[in-house]
CSV table of C-alpha atoms in Angstrom, one decimal:
chain,number,residue,atom,x,y,z
A,30,MET,CA,-207.9,77.8,93.4
A,31,ASP,CA,-205.6,74.8,92.6
A,32,ARG,CA,-206.5,71.6,90.7
A,33,GLU,CA,-207.4,69.6,93.7
A,34,GLU,CA,-209.8,72.2,95.0
A,35,VAL,CA,-211.4,72.5,91.6
A,36,LYS,CA,-211.7,68.7,91.4
A,37,LYS,CA,-213.3,68.5,94.8
A,38,LEU,CA,-215.8,71.2,94.0
A,39,ASN,CA,-216.8,69.5,90.8
A,40,GLU,CA,-217.2,66.2,92.6
A,41,GLU,CA,-219.5,67.9,95.2
A,42,LYS,CA,-221.4,69.6,92.4
A,43,GLU,CA,-222.2,66.2,90.8
A,44,LYS,CA,-223.3,64.7,94.1
A,45,VAL,CA,-225.7,67.6,94.7
A,46,LYS,CA,-227.1,67.2,91.1
A,47,LYS,CA,-227.8,63.5,91.8
A,48,LEU,CA,-229.4,64.2,95.2
A,49,LEU,CA,-231.5,67.0,93.8
A,50,ALA,CA,-232.7,65.0,90.8
A,51,GLU,CA,-234.0,62.3,93.2
A,52,TYR,CA,-235.5,64.8,95.5
A,53,LYS,CA,-237.3,66.6,92.7
A,54,ARG,CA,-238.6,63.4,91.3
A,55,LYS,CA,-240.1,62.3,94.6
A,56,VAL,CA,-241.6,65.8,95.4
A,57,ASN,CA,-243.1,66.3,91.9
A,58,LYS,CA,-244.8,62.9,92.3
A,59,GLU,CA,-246.2,63.8,95.7
A,60,MET,CA,-247.3,67.3,94.5
A,61,GLU,CA,-249.3,65.7,91.6
A,62,LYS,CA,-251.9,64.8,94.3
A,63,HIS,CA,-252.4,68.5,95.0
A,64,VAL,CA,-253.2,69.1,91.4
A,65,LYS,CA,-256.2,66.8,91.6
A,66,GLU,CA,-257.3,68.2,95.0
A,67,MET,CA,-257.2,71.8,93.7
A,68,GLU,CA,-259.4,71.0,90.8
A,69,LYS,CA,-262.2,70.8,93.4
A,70,ASN,CA,-261.3,74.0,95.2
A,71,GLU,CA,-264.2,76.3,94.3
A,72,LYS,CA,-262.8,79.2,96.4
A,73,LEU,CA,-259.6,79.3,94.4
A,74,LYS,CA,-261.5,79.0,91.1
A,75,ALA,CA,-263.7,82.0,92.1
A,76,ILE,CA,-260.7,84.1,92.9
A,77,LEU,CA,-259.0,83.2,89.7
A,78,ARG,CA,-262.1,84.1,87.7
A,79,GLU,CA,-262.2,87.5,89.4
A,80,ILE,CA,-258.6,88.1,88.5
A,81,GLU,CA,-259.2,87.1,84.8
A,82,GLU,CA,-262.3,89.4,84.6
A,83,ALA,CA,-260.4,92.3,86.0
A,84,GLN,CA,-257.6,91.8,83.5
A,85,ALA,CA,-260.0,91.5,80.6
A,86,LYS,CA,-261.3,95.0,81.3
A,87,HIS,CA,-257.8,96.4,80.6
A,88,PRO,CA,-256.5,94.6,77.6
A,89,GLY,CA,-252.9,95.4,76.7
A,90,GLU,CA,-252.3,96.9,80.1
A,91,LYS,CA,-249.8,94.3,81.1
A,92,ILE,CA,-246.3,94.7,79.6
A,93,LYS,CA,-243.6,92.1,79.3
A,94,ALA,CA,-241.5,92.3,82.4
A,95,ALA,CA,-237.7,91.7,82.5
A,96,LYS,CA,-236.5,88.1,82.5
A,97,SER,CA,-237.4,86.1,85.5
A,98,VAL,CA,-234.7,84.3,87.5
A,99,THR,CA,-236.3,81.0,86.2
A,100,GLU,CA,-235.7,82.1,82.6
A,101,ILE,CA,-232.2,83.4,83.3
A,102,ASN,CA,-231.2,80.2,85.1
A,103,VAL,CA,-232.8,77.7,82.7
A,104,LYS,CA,-229.5,76.2,81.7
A,105,HIS,CA,-228.6,75.4,85.3
A,106,TRP,CA,-232.0,74.1,86.4
A,107,ASP,CA,-230.7,70.6,87.4
A,108,GLU,CA,-228.0,72.2,89.7
A,109,LEU,CA,-230.3,74.6,91.5
A,110,TYR,CA,-232.8,74.3,94.3
A,111,GLN,CA,-236.0,76.3,93.8
A,112,GLY,CA,-234.5,78.0,90.8
A,113,ASP,CA,-231.7,80.1,92.3
A,114,ILE,CA,-230.1,78.3,95.3
A,115,VAL,CA,-226.9,76.3,95.3
A,116,LEU,CA,-227.0,73.6,98.1
A,117,SER,CA,-224.1,71.9,99.8
A,118,VAL,CA,-224.0,68.1,99.7
A,119,GLU,CA,-225.1,68.1,103.3
A,120,GLN,CA,-228.1,70.3,102.6
A,121,ALA,CA,-229.2,68.3,99.5
A,122,GLN,CA,-228.9,65.1,101.5
A,123,TYR,CA,-231.1,66.5,104.2
A,124,LEU,CA,-233.9,67.4,101.7
A,125,LEU,CA,-233.8,63.9,100.2
A,126,ASP,CA,-233.8,62.3,103.6
A,127,THR,CA,-236.8,64.4,104.7
A,128,VAL,CA,-239.0,63.6,101.7
A,129,THR,CA,-238.0,59.9,101.8
A,130,GLU,CA,-238.9,59.9,105.5
A,131,THR,CA,-242.4,61.2,104.5
A,132,GLU,CA,-242.7,58.3,102.1
A,133,ASN,CA,-241.6,55.6,104.5
A,134,ARG,CA,-241.3,57.0,108.0
A,135,ALA,CA,-240.9,53.7,109.9
A,136,LEU,CA,-238.1,52.5,107.6
A,137,VAL,CA,-236.2,55.8,107.6
A,138,ARG,CA,-236.4,56.3,111.3
A,139,ALA,CA,-235.1,52.8,112.0
A,140,LYS,CA,-232.1,53.5,109.7
A,141,ARG,CA,-231.3,57.0,110.9
A,142,GLY,CA,-231.8,56.5,114.6
A,143,ALA,CA,-233.5,58.7,117.2
A,144,ALA,CA,-230.6,61.1,117.6
A,145,GLN,CA,-230.8,62.2,114.0
A,146,ASN,CA,-234.6,62.5,113.8
A,147,ALA,CA,-234.6,66.0,115.3
A,148,ARG,CA,-231.6,67.4,113.4
A,149,GLU,CA,-232.2,70.8,111.9
A,150,PHE,CA,-231.6,71.8,108.3
A,151,PRO,CA,-227.9,72.5,107.9
A,152,ASN,CA,-228.2,76.2,107.3
A,153,HIS,CA,-225.2,77.8,109.0
A,154,LYS,CA,-225.6,81.2,110.5
A,155,TRP,CA,-223.2,84.1,109.9
A,156,PRO,CA,-221.8,86.1,112.8
A,157,MET,CA,-223.1,89.7,113.0
A,158,LEU,CA,-220.2,90.8,110.9
A,159,VAL,CA,-220.4,89.4,107.3
A,160,PRO,CA,-217.4,90.0,105.0
A,161,PHE,CA,-217.7,90.2,101.2
A,162,SER,CA,-215.4,90.7,98.2
A,163,PHE,CA,-215.6,91.3,94.5
A,164,ASP,CA,-214.3,89.2,91.7
A,165,SER,CA,-212.4,90.9,88.9
A,166,THR,CA,-215.4,90.4,86.6
A,167,ILE,CA,-217.5,92.9,88.6
A,168,SER,CA,-217.2,96.4,87.1
A,169,SER,CA,-217.6,99.7,89.0
A,170,GLU,CA,-221.1,100.0,87.6
A,171,MET,CA,-222.1,96.6,88.9
A,172,LYS,CA,-220.5,97.4,92.3
A,173,ALA,CA,-222.7,100.5,92.6
A,174,TYR,CA,-225.8,98.2,92.4
A,175,ILE,CA,-224.4,95.7,94.8
A,176,TYR,CA,-223.4,98.4,97.3
A,177,LYS,CA,-227.0,99.7,97.3
A,178,ALA,CA,-228.4,96.2,98.0
A,179,ILE,CA,-225.9,95.7,100.8
A,180,LYS,CA,-226.9,99.1,102.3
A,181,LEU,CA,-230.5,97.9,102.2
A,182,TRP,CA,-229.6,94.9,104.4
A,183,ASN,CA,-227.3,96.9,106.7
A,184,ASP,CA,-229.9,99.6,107.2
A,185,ASN,CA,-232.8,97.3,108.0
A,186,THR,CA,-231.2,94.4,109.9
A,187,CYS,CA,-228.7,94.0,112.8
A,188,LEU,CA,-226.1,92.6,110.4
A,189,ASN,CA,-223.1,94.5,109.3
A,190,ILE,CA,-222.0,93.4,105.8
A,191,VAL,CA,-218.6,94.9,105.1
A,192,GLU,CA,-216.1,94.8,102.3
A,193,ASP,CA,-213.1,92.6,103.2
A,194,ASP,CA,-211.2,90.5,100.7
A,195,GLU,CA,-209.1,88.7,103.2
A,196,THR,CA,-211.4,87.2,105.9
A,197,SER,CA,-212.7,83.7,105.4
A,198,PRO,CA,-215.4,82.6,105.0
A,199,ARG,CA,-216.9,85.5,103.0
A,200,ILE,CA,-219.4,86.3,100.3
A,201,HIS,CA,-217.8,86.7,96.9
A,202,PHE,CA,-219.7,88.5,94.1
A,203,THR,CA,-219.0,87.2,90.5
A,204,ASN,CA,-220.3,88.0,87.0
A,205,THR,CA,-219.6,84.9,84.9
A,206,VAL,CA,-221.2,85.1,81.5
A,207,GLY,CA,-223.9,82.4,81.0
A,208,TRP,CA,-224.0,81.4,84.7
A,209,GLY,CA,-227.2,83.3,85.6
A,210,CYS,CA,-228.2,84.5,89.1
A,211,TRP,CA,-227.8,82.3,92.2
A,212,ALA,CA,-226.3,82.0,95.7
A,213,HIS,CA,-225.3,79.4,98.2
A,214,LEU,CA,-227.7,79.1,101.2
A,215,GLY,CA,-226.2,80.3,104.5
A,216,MET,CA,-222.6,80.5,105.5
A,217,GLN,CA,-220.4,77.8,104.0
A,218,SER,CA,-217.7,77.5,106.6
A,219,SER,CA,-215.7,74.9,104.7
A,220,GLN,CA,-215.0,77.3,101.8
A,221,ALA,CA,-212.7,80.3,101.8
A,222,TYR,CA,-215.4,82.2,100.0
A,223,GLN,CA,-218.9,81.4,98.7
A,224,VAL,CA,-220.1,82.8,95.4
A,225,VAL,CA,-223.1,85.1,94.8
A,226,GLN,CA,-223.3,84.9,91.0
A,227,LEU,CA,-224.9,87.9,89.3
A,228,GLU,CA,-224.8,87.9,85.5
A,229,TYR,CA,-224.9,91.3,83.9
A,230,PRO,CA,-227.3,92.8,82.9
A,231,ASP,CA,-230.1,90.4,83.7
A,232,CYS,CA,-229.4,90.1,87.4
A,233,TYR,CA,-228.8,93.8,88.1
A,234,ASP,CA,-231.8,95.3,89.8
A,235,LEU,CA,-232.0,96.2,93.5
A,236,GLY,CA,-234.7,93.6,94.3
A,237,GLY,CA,-232.9,90.7,92.6
A,238,ILE,CA,-229.5,91.4,94.1
A,239,SER,CA,-231.0,91.9,97.5
A,240,HIS,CA,-232.8,88.5,97.1
A,241,GLU,CA,-229.6,86.6,96.3
A,242,ILE,CA,-227.8,88.2,99.2
A,243,GLY,CA,-230.7,87.1,101.3
A,244,HIS,CA,-230.0,83.4,100.3
A,245,ALA,CA,-226.3,83.9,101.1
A,246,LEU,CA,-227.3,85.1,104.5
A,247,GLY,CA,-229.4,82.0,105.0
A,248,PHE,CA,-233.0,83.1,104.1
A,249,VAL,CA,-235.1,80.7,102.2
A,250,HIS,CA,-238.1,81.7,100.0
A,251,GLU,CA,-241.0,83.3,101.8
A,252,HIS,CA,-243.5,81.2,99.9
A,253,GLY,CA,-241.8,78.1,101.2
A,254,ARG,CA,-242.7,78.8,104.9
A,255,TYR,CA,-244.6,76.0,106.6
A,256,ASP,CA,-247.5,78.5,107.4
A,257,ARG,CA,-247.8,79.6,103.8
A,258,ASP,CA,-251.3,78.1,103.2
A,259,SER,CA,-252.7,80.5,105.9
A,260,PHE,CA,-251.8,83.4,103.7
A,261,VAL,CA,-251.7,82.4,100.0
A,262,LEU,CA,-253.5,79.8,97.9
A,263,PHE,CA,-251.3,77.6,95.8
A,264,HIS,CA,-252.6,76.7,92.3
A,265,PRO,CA,-250.6,73.7,91.1
A,266,ASN,CA,-252.6,73.3,87.9
A,267,ASN,CA,-250.9,76.3,86.4
A,268,VAL,CA,-247.4,75.1,87.3
A,269,ASP,CA,-245.0,73.4,85.0
A,270,PRO,CA,-245.2,69.7,86.2
A,271,GLN,CA,-241.4,69.5,86.3
A,272,LYS,CA,-241.2,72.4,88.6
A,273,LEU,CA,-243.9,71.5,91.2
A,274,TYR,CA,-241.2,70.8,93.7
A,275,GLY,CA,-240.4,74.5,93.8
A,276,PHE,CA,-243.5,75.0,96.0
A,277,GLN,CA,-242.7,72.4,98.6
A,278,LYS,CA,-243.1,73.9,102.0
A,279,GLU,CA,-240.5,73.9,104.8
A,280,THR,CA,-241.2,72.2,108.1
A,281,SER,CA,-241.1,73.8,111.5
A,282,GLU,CA,-238.0,71.8,112.1
A,283,SER,CA,-236.2,72.8,108.9
A,284,ALA,CA,-236.9,76.6,109.1
A,285,ASP,CA,-237.5,79.0,112.0
A,286,ASN,CA,-239.8,82.0,111.3
A,287,TYR,CA,-238.8,83.7,114.5
A,288,GLN,CA,-242.4,84.7,115.0
A,289,VAL,CA,-242.1,87.2,112.1
A,290,PRO,CA,-245.5,87.6,110.2
A,291,TYR,CA,-245.8,86.3,106.7
A,292,ASP,CA,-244.9,89.0,104.2
A,293,LEU,CA,-246.5,89.0,100.8
A,294,GLY,CA,-244.2,91.9,99.8
A,295,SER,CA,-241.0,90.2,100.9
A,296,MET,CA,-238.0,90.4,98.6
A,297,MET,CA,-237.8,86.7,99.2
A,298,HIS,CA,-241.3,85.9,98.0
A,299,TYR,CA,-242.0,84.3,94.6
A,300,TYR,CA,-243.9,86.4,92.1
A,301,ALA,CA,-247.6,85.6,91.5
A,302,ASN,CA,-247.0,83.5,88.3
A,303,ALA,CA,-243.7,81.8,89.3
A,304,PHE,CA,-243.0,78.6,87.4
A,305,SER,CA,-246.2,79.0,85.5
A,306,ILE,CA,-246.7,76.8,82.4
A,307,ASN,CA,-249.4,79.1,81.0
A,308,GLY,CA,-248.7,82.6,82.3
A,309,GLN,CA,-251.5,82.4,84.8
A,310,TYR,CA,-251.1,82.8,88.6
A,311,THR,CA,-249.6,80.0,90.7
A,312,LEU,CA,-249.8,81.9,94.0
A,313,VAL,CA,-252.8,83.9,95.0
A,314,PRO,CA,-253.2,85.8,98.3
A,315,ARG,CA,-256.2,84.8,100.4
A,316,ALA,CA,-259.5,86.8,100.3
A,317,GLU,CA,-258.6,90.0,102.2
A,318,ALA,CA,-255.2,90.5,100.5
A,319,CYS,CA,-254.3,92.0,97.1
A,320,TYR,CA,-253.7,89.8,94.2
A,321,VAL,CA,-251.0,91.9,92.7
A,322,THR,CA,-248.4,93.4,95.1
A,323,MET,CA,-247.7,97.1,94.5
A,324,ASN,CA,-244.0,98.2,94.8
A,325,CYS,CA,-244.4,101.5,96.5
A,326,ASP,CA,-241.6,104.1,96.5
A,327,ASN,CA,-240.3,106.1,99.5
A,328,ASP,CA,-241.5,103.6,102.1
A,329,GLY,CA,-245.1,103.8,101.1
A,330,PHE,CA,-247.3,100.7,101.5
A,331,GLN,CA,-250.0,99.1,99.4
A,332,ASN,CA,-253.5,100.4,99.9
A,333,PRO,CA,-255.6,97.3,100.9
A,334,ASP,CA,-258.8,98.9,99.8
A,335,THR,CA,-257.8,99.5,96.2
A,336,CYS,CA,-254.8,97.2,95.8
A,337,THR,CA,-253.7,99.4,92.9
A,338,THR,CA,-252.4,102.5,94.7
A,339,CYS,CA,-250.0,103.1,97.6
A,340,ILE,CA,-250.6,104.8,100.9
A,341,CYS,CA,-247.7,107.4,101.1
A,342,PRO,CA,-245.8,108.9,104.0
A,343,GLN,CA,-246.4,112.6,104.5
A,344,GLY,CA,-244.4,114.5,101.9
A,345,TYR,CA,-245.0,112.1,99.1
A,346,ILE,CA,-247.8,111.7,96.5
A,347,GLY,CA,-248.5,109.7,93.4
A,348,ALA,CA,-249.9,106.2,92.8
A,349,LYS,CA,-246.6,104.7,93.9
A,350,CYS,CA,-245.5,107.6,96.2
A,351,GLN,CA,-242.9,108.5,93.6
A,352,ASP,CA,-243.4,112.3,93.7
A,353,VAL,CA,-242.6,114.9,96.3
A,354,ASP,CA,-245.7,116.7,97.6
A,355,ILE,CA,-244.2,120.3,97.4
A,356,GLY,CA,-247.6,122.0,97.2
A,357,GLY,CA,-249.4,123.2,100.3
A,358,TYR,CA,-252.9,123.1,101.7
A,359,ALA,CA,-254.7,125.7,103.8
A,360,PRO,CA,-258.0,124.9,105.5
A,361,GLY,CA,-261.0,127.3,105.0
A,362,GLY,CA,-259.5,128.9,102.0
A,363,ILE,CA,-256.9,130.8,104.0
A,364,ALA,CA,-254.0,132.0,101.8
A,365,ASN,CA,-251.0,129.7,102.0
A,366,THR,CA,-247.7,131.5,101.8
A,367,CYS,CA,-245.7,128.3,101.5
A,368,GLU,CA,-243.8,127.6,98.4
A,369,GLY,CA,-242.3,124.1,98.6
A,370,ASN,CA,-239.7,122.9,96.3
A,371,ILE,CA,-237.2,120.2,95.2
A,372,LEU,CA,-233.7,121.5,95.9
A,373,PHE,CA,-230.2,120.2,95.1
A,374,ALA,CA,-227.3,120.7,97.5
A,375,THR,CA,-224.0,122.1,96.4
A,376,SER,CA,-220.8,122.9,98.4
A,377,ASN,CA,-222.2,126.4,99.0
A,378,TRP,CA,-224.7,127.4,101.6
A,379,GLN,CA,-228.3,127.8,100.4
A,380,ASP,CA,-231.1,129.4,102.4
A,381,ILE,CA,-234.8,128.3,102.8
A,382,ASN,CA,-237.2,130.6,104.5
A,383,GLY,CA,-240.5,128.8,105.1
A,384,GLN,CA,-243.8,130.3,106.4
A,385,ILE,CA,-247.2,128.9,106.5
A,386,GLY,CA,-250.7,129.7,108.0
A,387,SER,CA,-252.3,132.9,109.1
A,388,ASP,CA,-253.0,135.0,112.2
A,389,TYR,CA,-256.7,134.1,111.7
A,390,MET,CA,-256.1,130.4,111.3
A,391,ASP,CA,-257.1,128.2,114.3
A,392,SER,CA,-258.1,124.6,113.6
A,393,LYS,CA,-258.0,121.5,115.8
A,394,ILE,CA,-258.7,119.0,113.0
A,395,ASP,CA,-257.1,120.5,109.8
A,396,TYR,CA,-253.8,122.0,109.0
A,397,SER,CA,-251.7,123.7,106.5
A,398,TYR,CA,-248.6,122.0,105.2
A,399,CYS,CA,-245.7,122.3,102.8
A,400,HIS,CA,-242.6,120.2,101.9
A,401,TRP,CA,-239.1,120.8,100.6
A,402,GLN,CA,-236.9,117.9,99.5
A,403,ILE,CA,-233.2,118.2,99.3
A,404,PHE,CA,-231.0,115.9,97.2
A,405,PRO,CA,-227.1,115.8,97.4
A,406,ASP,CA,-224.7,114.4,94.8
A,407,ILE,CA,-224.2,110.7,95.0
A,408,GLY,CA,-222.1,109.8,98.0
A,409,GLN,CA,-222.3,113.3,99.5
A,410,ILE,CA,-223.8,114.2,103.0
A,411,ILE,CA,-226.2,117.0,103.5
A,412,LEU,CA,-225.4,119.5,106.3
A,413,ILE,CA,-228.5,121.3,107.6
A,414,GLU,CA,-228.4,124.3,110.1
A,415,VAL,CA,-231.7,125.3,111.6
A,416,LEU,CA,-231.3,129.0,112.5
A,417,ASP,CA,-234.9,129.9,113.6
A,418,VAL,CA,-238.3,128.3,114.2
A,419,GLY,CA,-241.6,129.5,115.6
A,420,GLN,CA,-244.0,131.1,116.2
A,421,VAL,CA,-246.5,129.0,118.0
A,422,CYS,CA,-244.5,127.2,120.7
A,423,VAL,CA,-246.2,124.4,122.7
A,424,VAL,CA,-245.1,121.2,124.4
A,425,GLY,CA,-245.0,118.5,121.8
A,426,CYS,CA,-245.4,121.0,119.0
A,427,LEU,CA,-249.1,119.9,118.8
A,428,LEU,CA,-250.2,123.1,117.0
A,429,GLY,CA,-247.6,123.0,114.3
A,430,ASN,CA,-243.9,122.4,113.7
A,431,THR,CA,-241.0,122.1,111.4
A,432,GLU,CA,-240.1,118.5,110.8
A,433,ILE,CA,-236.8,117.3,109.3
A,434,ARG,CA,-236.6,113.7,108.1
A,435,THR,CA,-233.3,112.1,107.1
A,436,ALA,CA,-233.8,108.4,108.1
A,437,ALA,CA,-233.4,105.5,105.7
A,438,ASN,CA,-237.1,104.8,106.3
A,439,ARG,CA,-238.7,107.8,104.8
A,440,GLY,CA,-241.9,107.1,106.7
A,441,ALA,CA,-240.2,107.4,110.0
A,442,THR,CA,-241.0,110.6,112.1
A,443,GLY,CA,-238.2,113.1,112.0
A,444,VAL,CA,-237.0,115.9,114.3
A,445,ARG,CA,-239.9,118.2,115.1
A,446,LEU,CA,-239.2,121.8,116.1
A,447,CYS,CA,-241.6,124.7,117.1
A,448,CYS,CA,-239.7,126.6,119.8
A,449,ARG,CA,-236.5,128.5,119.6
A,450,SER,CA,-235.4,126.6,122.7
A,451,ASP,CA,-235.6,123.4,120.6
A,452,LEU,CA,-232.4,124.7,118.8
A,453,GLY,CA,-230.3,124.4,122.0
A,454,SER,CA,-228.3,127.0,123.9
A,455,SER,CA,-226.4,128.0,120.8
A,456,GLY,CA,-229.6,128.9,119.0
A,457,ARG,CA,-228.5,126.8,116.0
A,458,LEU,CA,-229.3,123.2,115.5
A,459,THR,CA,-227.1,121.1,113.1
A,460,ILE,CA,-228.4,118.0,111.4
A,461,THR,CA,-226.6,115.7,109.0
A,462,ALA,CA,-228.4,113.6,106.4
A,463,THR,CA,-226.5,110.5,105.2
A,464,ASN,CA,-229.2,108.6,103.3
A,465,GLY,CA,-229.2,110.6,100.1
A,466,TYR,CA,-232.1,113.0,100.9
A,467,ALA,CA,-233.6,115.3,103.5
A,468,LEU,CA,-237.3,116.2,103.7
A,469,ILE,CA,-238.2,119.4,105.4
A,470,SER,CA,-241.9,119.8,106.3
A,471,LEU,CA,-243.8,122.7,107.7
A,472,TYR,CA,-247.2,122.2,109.5
A,473,SER,CA,-249.6,124.5,111.2
A,474,PHE,CA,-252.9,124.0,112.9
A,475,SER,CA,-253.0,127.4,114.4
A,476,LYS,CA,-251.6,130.8,113.5
A,477,ILE,CA,-248.2,131.1,111.7
A,478,GLN,CA,-245.4,128.7,111.7
A,479,HIS,CA,-242.0,129.5,110.1
A,480,PHE,CA,-238.4,128.4,109.9
A,481,ARG,CA,-235.1,129.7,108.6
A,482,ILE,CA,-232.7,127.0,107.5
A,483,ARG,CA,-229.5,126.8,105.4
A,484,PHE,CA,-228.0,123.7,103.9
A,485,ARG,CA,-225.0,122.5,101.8
A,486,GLN,CA,-223.3,119.2,101.0
A,487,TYR,CA,-219.9,117.8,101.8
C-alpha cells in the first residue's frame, strides 16, 4: 500500500469517526427515554428478580469468562459501530441521516428528495464465491482456527469461502497487536482487500472468529433486528449510558431478515449482559424462552423445559451432549451383547462386529441400541466398508438397522441398512467420512441385528 492509499484510508477513518460520534450522541439521547419507560415495566422487573433469585441459590457458580469483544476493543471504541464493526463513510453517513430524519422528518426529506428516501443501507453483497487471504502476521496455529470457522460457514450456507490471495476484493485476515477484533460490514468493492482483524490470543475462539466473518459477509447483529422486541426484552437501565446506541434497532428498510426466524442462539447475537454497567442482564428472552443460552455440543439443542441441559442427537449424552453414548440398552432386561466404543482410525484396516438384541425380543415401542464413534487424525478421511448387515430385513428398516452418520450436522439422519441388498450388487458398501468423525449406531426393535464393518483413514 503506497503513501497516497494510506493517506486516503486515514482521511476516511477520520470522517467515519466524526459521523459515528454524532450518530452515537443522537441515539444515546433518544435511548435515554427508554430508560425511564423501562423503570415502569413490571414484567421485566419480575423476570430480572427471578433470575437474581436463581443465581443467589448457587453462589460462586458463575466464573469469569474470557474477555468480551467490548473489553478487547475498548481503545478503538470511537472508531467502531456496535463494538466490533468498521463502517465505510457511506454506511456511517446513512446511519446519521436515518437518525437525523427521525428527529426532523420534514426537514430531512425536503433536503434529500423523494428518490433517496427509499435507499437501502449500503451493505454490499458478495457473490457466491468469497475469496480470502492471510497476512504475514497470521501464524499456522491461528490459521487452523480460522479454517475451522470458514468451514462452519461453508458447511451451513450456500457460500463458498476460498483461499485466494490474488482476487480483489477479498477478505484479508490480520493479527495486529493492540488492534482488537473487528471486521468491515459487507463487501467493500472499492478496496483490493478488506481486513478482518483478529488479535491473538483474545479473538481466537470458534464463535468469535465466525462472528467477525459474519460481519465481513454482511451480517449485522441479531439483537439489532427490527423485530427484536417480539423475542427479547431490552433493559436499558443496566447499560452503560455511553453505549446505549449499541442497542439501536435496524429498520425494515436497512436490513432484510429474509423471513428467517429470530435466533437467540445465533453467533451474531449479543450476550445477555452486553455493554452492562453493573454486570446485570441487558437483554432478556421473553417469558417462554431461556434466560441463559446453553451452547450444546454435537448439534444438540437447548432443552426449553430446564434451560440448563441440552437435548442430544442419538449417540450423544451429557448435559451438553459432549459425550458419546457407547453403552447399550435392552428392553425387558434382555441381555445386550452390544459393546460400543470410541475408536481411532489408522492407516490399517480395523474390524467392528456389532450385534444387538435377542431371538426372544419383539417390541413395537422400545428398542436396544449401541453406538461406536470413530475419529481420524486431523485432516484425514475415514474410509468405511460395510461387509454385512442383518438379520431382520424389512422395507424402511423399521424393526432395526445399522445407521452410519458422517454429515457435518451430527443430528442429521445417516445411511440406514438392514438388508444385505442394501449393500448393492457387490455385497460391499463403501462410505467416506470427511467431517472428522463417523458415528455407527445399531438399533433393534425385534430379534437380532448385526453388522460387520471395517475402517481405516487416508
